[in-house]
């Protein structure tokens, strides 16, 4: 699994853990829906740290917690 697929899988995992739709995650994290869609449909091959940080803030975890899973 490459890093892009791992990030996508982690986002799905966070949505499931927090009972959120991907759309709701975008809203609470302040990430444009189009950006989340690009990640989920493999259209984005360069997910920036700022985007990951916003997602983390949306679900109240740290960046370290985002990457601290077996996916990575």
mmCIF file with all atom_site columns, C-alpha atoms in Angstrom:
data_model
loop_
_atom_site.group_PDB
_atom_site.id
_atom_site.type_symbol
_atom_site.label_atom_id
_atom_site.label_alt_id
_atom_site.label_comp_id
_atom_site.label_asym_id
_atom_site.label_entity_id
_atom_site.label_seq_id
_atom_site.pdbx_PDB_ins_code
_atom_site.Cartn_x
_atom_site.Cartn_y
_atom_site.Cartn_z
_atom_site.occupancy
_atom_site.B_iso_or_equiv
_atom_site.pdbx_formal_charge
_atom_site.auth_seq_id
_atom_site.auth_comp_id
_atom_site.auth_asym_id
_atom_site.auth_atom_id
_atom_site.pdbx_PDB_model_num
ATOM 1  C CA . UNK A 1 1  ? 0.000   0.000  0.000  1.00 0.00 ? 1  UNK A CA 1
ATOM 2  C CA . UNK A 1 2  ? 1.391   3.401  -0.897 1.00 0.00 ? 2  UNK A CA 1
ATOM 3  C CA . UNK A 1 3  ? 1.197   6.498  1.309  1.00 0.00 ? 3  UNK A CA 1
ATOM 4  C CA . UNK A 1 4  ? -1.742  7.979  -0.617 1.00 0.00 ? 4  UNK A CA 1
ATOM 5  C CA . UNK A 1 5  ? -3.831  4.852  -0.154 1.00 0.00 ? 5  UNK A CA 1
ATOM 6  C CA . UNK A 1 6  ? -2.834  4.753  3.528  1.00 0.00 ? 6  UNK A CA 1
ATOM 7  C CA . UNK A 1 7  ? -3.991  8.353  4.059  1.00 0.00 ? 7  UNK A CA 1
ATOM 8  C CA . UNK A 1 8  ? -7.286  7.557  2.344  1.00 0.00 ? 8  UNK A CA 1
ATOM 9  C CA . UNK A 1 9  ? -7.786  4.450  4.480  1.00 0.00 ? 9  UNK A CA 1
ATOM 10 C CA . UNK A 1 10 ? -6.980  6.411  7.644  1.00 0.00 ? 10 UNK A CA 1
ATOM 11 C CA . UNK A 1 11 ? -9.570  9.047  6.757  1.00 0.00 ? 11 UNK A CA 1
ATOM 12 C CA . UNK A 1 12 ? -12.166 6.317  6.240  1.00 0.00 ? 12 UNK A CA 1
ATOM 13 C CA . UNK A 1 13 ? -11.169 4.802  9.584  1.00 0.00 ? 13 UNK A CA 1
ATOM 14 C CA . UNK A 1 14 ? -11.499 8.149  11.374 1.00 0.00 ? 14 UNK A CA 1
ATOM 15 C CA . UNK A 1 15 ? -14.927 8.711  9.824  1.00 0.00 ? 15 UNK A CA 1
ATOM 16 C CA . UNK A 1 16 ? -16.074 5.297  11.029 1.00 0.00 ? 16 UNK A CA 1
ATOM 17 C CA . UNK A 1 17 ? -14.625 5.794  14.533 1.00 0.00 ? 17 UNK A CA 1
ATOM 18 C CA . UNK A 1 18 ? -16.325 9.189  14.873 1.00 0.00 ? 18 UNK A CA 1
ATOM 19 C CA . UNK A 1 19 ? -19.565 8.223  13.109 1.00 0.00 ? 19 UNK A CA 1
ATOM 20 C CA . UNK A 1 20 ? -19.006 10.877 10.436 1.00 0.00 ? 20 UNK A CA 1
ATOM 21 C CA . UNK A 1 21 ? -19.663 10.997 6.745  1.00 0.00 ? 21 UNK A CA 1
ATOM 22 C CA . UNK A 1 22 ? -16.791 12.187 4.595  1.00 0.00 ? 22 UNK A CA 1
ATOM 23 C CA . UNK A 1 23 ? -18.859 15.272 3.846  1.00 0.00 ? 23 UNK A CA 1
ATOM 24 C CA . UNK A 1 24 ? -19.317 16.008 7.549  1.00 0.00 ? 24 UNK A CA 1
ATOM 25 C CA . UNK A 1 25 ? -15.573 15.508 8.127  1.00 0.00 ? 25 UNK A CA 1
ATOM 26 C CA . UNK A 1 26 ? -14.865 18.114 5.460  1.00 0.00 ? 26 UNK A CA 1
ATOM 27 C CA . UNK A 1 27 ? -17.248 20.553 7.120  1.00 0.00 ? 27 UNK A CA 1
ATOM 28 C CA . UNK A 1 28 ? -15.943 20.186 10.685 1.00 0.00 ? 28 UNK A CA 1
ATOM 29 C CA . UNK A 1 29 ? -12.311 20.220 9.612  1.00 0.00 ? 29 UNK A CA 1
ATOM 30 C CA . UNK A 1 30 ? -12.604 23.197 7.283  1.00 0.00 ? 30 UNK A CA 1
ATOM 31 C CA . UNK A 1 31 ? -11.188 21.231 4.361  1.00 0.00 ? 31 UNK A CA 1
ATOM 32 C CA . UNK A 1 32 ? -12.991 21.855 1.072  1.00 0.00 ? 32 UNK A CA 1
ATOM 33 C CA . UNK A 1 33 ? -15.256 18.994 0.047  1.00 0.00 ? 33 UNK A CA 1
ATOM 34 C CA . UNK A 1 34 ? -13.430 18.905 -3.282 1.00 0.00 ? 34 UNK A CA 1
ATOM 35 C CA . UNK A 1 35 ? -10.128 18.275 -1.508 1.00 0.00 ? 35 UNK A CA 1
ATOM 36 C CA . UNK A 1 36 ? -11.528 15.375 0.506  1.00 0.00 ? 36 UNK A CA 1
ATOM 37 C CA . UNK A 1 37 ? -13.150 14.003 -2.659 1.00 0.00 ? 37 UNK A CA 1
ATOM 38 C CA . UNK A 1 38 ? -9.810  14.214 -4.472 1.00 0.00 ? 38 UNK A CA 1
ATOM 39 C CA . UNK A 1 39 ? -8.143  12.204 -1.712 1.00 0.00 ? 39 UNK A CA 1
ATOM 40 C CA . UNK A 1 40 ? -10.911 9.609  -1.573 1.00 0.00 ? 40 UNK A CA 1
ATOM 41 C CA . UNK A 1 41 ? -11.021 9.060  -5.339 1.00 0.00 ? 41 UNK A CA 1
ATOM 42 C CA . UNK A 1 42 ? -7.234  8.986  -5.800 1.00 0.00 ? 42 UNK A CA 1
ATOM 43 C CA . UNK A 1 43 ? -7.243  12.213 -7.794 1.00 0.00 ? 43 UNK A CA 1
ATOM 44 C CA . UNK A 1 44 ? -4.856  13.849 -5.319 1.00 0.00 ? 44 UNK A CA 1
ATOM 45 C CA . UNK A 1 45 ? -1.398  12.348 -5.110 1.00 0.00 ? 45 UNK A CA 1
ATOM 46 C CA . UNK A 1 46 ? 0.027   15.013 -2.820 1.00 0.00 ? 46 UNK A CA 1
ATOM 47 C CA . UNK A 1 47 ? -1.980  15.429 0.381  1.00 0.00 ? 47 UNK A CA 1
ATOM 48 C CA . UNK A 1 48 ? -0.339  18.263 2.263  1.00 0.00 ? 48 UNK A CA 1
ATOM 49 C CA . UNK A 1 49 ? 0.480   18.361 5.943  1.00 0.00 ? 49 UNK A CA 1
ATOM 50 C CA . UNK A 1 50 ? -1.820  21.376 6.361  1.00 0.00 ? 50 UNK A CA 1
ATOM 51 C CA . UNK A 1 51 ? -4.759  19.321 5.062  1.00 0.00 ? 51 UNK A CA 1
ATOM 52 C CA . UNK A 1 52 ? -3.931  16.411 7.366  1.00 0.00 ? 52 UNK A CA 1
ATOM 53 C CA . UNK A 1 53 ? -3.606  18.842 10.296 1.00 0.00 ? 53 UNK A CA 1
ATOM 54 C CA . UNK A 1 54 ? -7.067  20.290 9.585  1.00 0.00 ? 54 UNK A CA 1
ATOM 55 C CA . UNK A 1 55 ? -8.548  16.789 9.438  1.00 0.00 ? 55 UNK A CA 1
ATOM 56 C CA . UNK A 1 56 ? -6.862  15.969 12.749 1.00 0.00 ? 56 UNK A CA 1
ATOM 57 C CA . UNK A 1 57 ? -8.211  19.140 14.332 1.00 0.00 ? 57 UNK A CA 1
ATOM 58 C CA . UNK A 1 58 ? -11.689 18.234 13.086 1.00 0.00 ? 58 UNK A CA 1
ATOM 59 C CA . UNK A 1 59 ? -11.654 14.919 14.943 1.00 0.00 ? 59 UNK A CA 1
ATOM 60 C CA . UNK A 1 60 ? -9.584  16.175 17.898 1.00 0.00 ? 60 UNK A CA 1
ATOM 61 C CA . UNK A 1 61 ? -6.448  14.105 17.377 1.00 0.00 ? 61 UNK A CA 1
ATOM 62 C CA . UNK A 1 62 ? -2.810  15.033 16.849 1.00 0.00 ? 62 UNK A CA 1
ATOM 63 C CA . UNK A 1 63 ? -0.864  14.479 13.665 1.00 0.00 ? 63 UNK A CA 1
ATOM 64 C CA . UNK A 1 64 ? 1.137   11.860 15.562 1.00 0.00 ? 64 UNK A CA 1
ATOM 65 C CA . UNK A 1 65 ? -2.103  10.025 16.378 1.00 0.00 ? 65 UNK A CA 1
ATOM 66 C CA . UNK A 1 66 ? -3.130  10.212 12.723 1.00 0.00 ? 66 UNK A CA 1
ATOM 67 C CA . UNK A 1 67 ? 0.010   8.341  11.683 1.00 0.00 ? 67 UNK A CA 1
ATOM 68 C CA . UNK A 1 68 ? 0.218   6.063  14.734 1.00 0.00 ? 68 UNK A CA 1
ATOM 69 C CA . UNK A 1 69 ? -1.654  3.139  13.219 1.00 0.00 ? 69 UNK A CA 1
ATOM 70 C CA . UNK A 1 70 ? -0.767  -0.127 11.525 1.00 0.00 ? 70 UNK A CA 1
ATOM 71 C CA . UNK A 1 71 ? -1.859  1.395  8.198  1.00 0.00 ? 71 UNK A CA 1
ATOM 72 C CA . UNK A 1 72 ? 1.384   3.340  8.103  1.00 0.00 ? 72 UNK A CA 1
#
